[in-house]
XYZ file of N, CA and C in Angstrom:
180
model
N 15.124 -16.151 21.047
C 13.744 -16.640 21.112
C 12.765 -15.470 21.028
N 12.174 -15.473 19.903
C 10.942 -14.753 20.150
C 9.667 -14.792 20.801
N 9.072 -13.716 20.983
C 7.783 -13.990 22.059
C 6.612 -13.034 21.517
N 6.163 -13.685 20.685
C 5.268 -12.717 20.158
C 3.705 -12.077 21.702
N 3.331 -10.844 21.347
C 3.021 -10.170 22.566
C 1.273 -10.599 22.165
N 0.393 -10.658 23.654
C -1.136 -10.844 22.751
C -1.470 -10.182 21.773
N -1.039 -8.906 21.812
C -1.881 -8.070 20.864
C -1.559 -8.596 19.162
N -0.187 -8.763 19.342
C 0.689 -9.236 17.990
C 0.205 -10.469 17.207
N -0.092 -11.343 18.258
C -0.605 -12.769 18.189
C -2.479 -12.723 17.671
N -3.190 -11.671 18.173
C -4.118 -11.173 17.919
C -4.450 -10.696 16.287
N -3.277 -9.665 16.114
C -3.604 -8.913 15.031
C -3.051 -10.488 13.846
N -1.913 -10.847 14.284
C -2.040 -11.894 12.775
C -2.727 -13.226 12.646
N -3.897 -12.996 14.002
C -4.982 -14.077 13.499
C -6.146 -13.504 12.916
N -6.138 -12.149 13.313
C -7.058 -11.505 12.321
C -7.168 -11.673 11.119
N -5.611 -11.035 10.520
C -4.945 -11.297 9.225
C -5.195 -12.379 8.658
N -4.865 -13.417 9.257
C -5.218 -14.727 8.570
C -6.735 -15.163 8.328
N -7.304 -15.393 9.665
C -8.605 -15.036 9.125
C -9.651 -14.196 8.188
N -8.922 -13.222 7.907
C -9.472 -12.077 6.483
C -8.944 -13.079 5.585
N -7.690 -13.299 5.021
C -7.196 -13.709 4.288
C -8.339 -15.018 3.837
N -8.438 -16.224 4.740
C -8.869 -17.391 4.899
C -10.454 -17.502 4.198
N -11.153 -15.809 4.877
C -12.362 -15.660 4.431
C -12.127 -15.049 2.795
N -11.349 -14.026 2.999
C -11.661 -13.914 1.063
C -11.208 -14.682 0.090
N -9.877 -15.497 0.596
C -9.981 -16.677 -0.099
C -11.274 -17.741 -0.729
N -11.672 -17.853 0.860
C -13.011 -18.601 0.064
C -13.764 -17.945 -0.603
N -14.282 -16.634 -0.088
C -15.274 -16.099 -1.000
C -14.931 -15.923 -2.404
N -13.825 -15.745 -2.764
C -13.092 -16.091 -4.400
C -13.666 -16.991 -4.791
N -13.170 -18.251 -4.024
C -13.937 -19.547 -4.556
C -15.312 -20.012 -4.678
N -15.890 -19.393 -3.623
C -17.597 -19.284 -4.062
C -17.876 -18.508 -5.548
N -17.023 -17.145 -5.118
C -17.605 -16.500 -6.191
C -17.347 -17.237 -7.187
N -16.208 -17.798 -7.919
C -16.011 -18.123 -9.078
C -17.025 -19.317 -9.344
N -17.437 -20.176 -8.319
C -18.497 -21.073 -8.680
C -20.010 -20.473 -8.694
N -20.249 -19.578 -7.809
C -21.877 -19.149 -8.759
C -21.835 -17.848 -9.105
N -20.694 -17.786 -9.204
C -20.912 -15.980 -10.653
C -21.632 -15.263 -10.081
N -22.509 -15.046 -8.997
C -22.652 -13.840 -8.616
C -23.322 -13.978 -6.374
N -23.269 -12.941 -6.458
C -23.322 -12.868 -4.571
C -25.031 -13.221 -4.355
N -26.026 -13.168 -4.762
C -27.090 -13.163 -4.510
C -27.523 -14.762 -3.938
N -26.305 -15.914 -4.248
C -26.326 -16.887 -3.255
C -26.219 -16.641 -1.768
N -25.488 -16.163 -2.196
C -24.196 -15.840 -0.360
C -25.446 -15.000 0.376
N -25.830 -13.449 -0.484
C -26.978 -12.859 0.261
C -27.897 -13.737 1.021
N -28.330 -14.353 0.653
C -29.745 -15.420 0.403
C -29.521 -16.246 1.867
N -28.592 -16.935 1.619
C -27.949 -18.029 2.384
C -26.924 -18.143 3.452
N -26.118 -16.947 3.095
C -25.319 -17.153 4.288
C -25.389 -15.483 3.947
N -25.766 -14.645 5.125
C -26.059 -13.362 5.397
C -24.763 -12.813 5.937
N -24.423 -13.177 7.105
C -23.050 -13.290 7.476
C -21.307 -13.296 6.567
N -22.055 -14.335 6.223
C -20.547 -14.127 5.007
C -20.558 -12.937 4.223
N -21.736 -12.775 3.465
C -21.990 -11.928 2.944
C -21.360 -9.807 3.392
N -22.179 -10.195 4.457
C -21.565 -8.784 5.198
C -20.001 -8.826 5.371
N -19.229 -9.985 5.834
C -18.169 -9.712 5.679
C -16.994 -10.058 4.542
N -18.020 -10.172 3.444
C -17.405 -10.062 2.562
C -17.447 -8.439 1.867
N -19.021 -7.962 2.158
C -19.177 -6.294 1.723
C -18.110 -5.404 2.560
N -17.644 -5.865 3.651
C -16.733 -5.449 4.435
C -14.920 -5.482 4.397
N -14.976 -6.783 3.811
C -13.734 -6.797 3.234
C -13.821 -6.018 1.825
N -14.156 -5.832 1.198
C -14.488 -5.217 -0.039
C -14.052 -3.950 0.025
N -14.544 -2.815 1.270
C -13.971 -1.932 1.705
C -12.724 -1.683 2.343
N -12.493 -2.693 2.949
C -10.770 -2.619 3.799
C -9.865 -3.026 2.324
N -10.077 -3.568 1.588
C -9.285 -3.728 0.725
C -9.161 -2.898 -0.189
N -10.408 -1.639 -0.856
C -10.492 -0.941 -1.752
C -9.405 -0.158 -1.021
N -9.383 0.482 0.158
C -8.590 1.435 0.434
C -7.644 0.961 1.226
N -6.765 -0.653 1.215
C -5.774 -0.229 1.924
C -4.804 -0.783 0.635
N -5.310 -1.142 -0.553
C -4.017 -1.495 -1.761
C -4.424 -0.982 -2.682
């Protein structure tokens, strides 16, 4: 039986949640071709999408 530890349980809801968010933002993006919606409208997403942008340039 495994027992995953908080921290463990922590880090792969993070994971998923990144995942979950750039998933969608794919799908936004591909429906209005460019971010100046997302800016506009959802500020939030936005930043963490400029944010994922960076964790991803440099970790693949």
């Amino acid at each position: 039986m495994q027992i995953e530890t908080l921290s463990q349980t922590k880090n792969h809801n993070i994971k998923k949640l990144k995942y979950c968010v750039y998933i969608n933002l794919i799908q936004l993006k591909s429906k209005t071709n460019n971010f100046i919606f997302l800016k506009h409208n959802m500020p939030f997403a936005y930043n963490v999408y400029q944010l994922l942008k960076v964790v991803l340039k440099y970790r693949y």
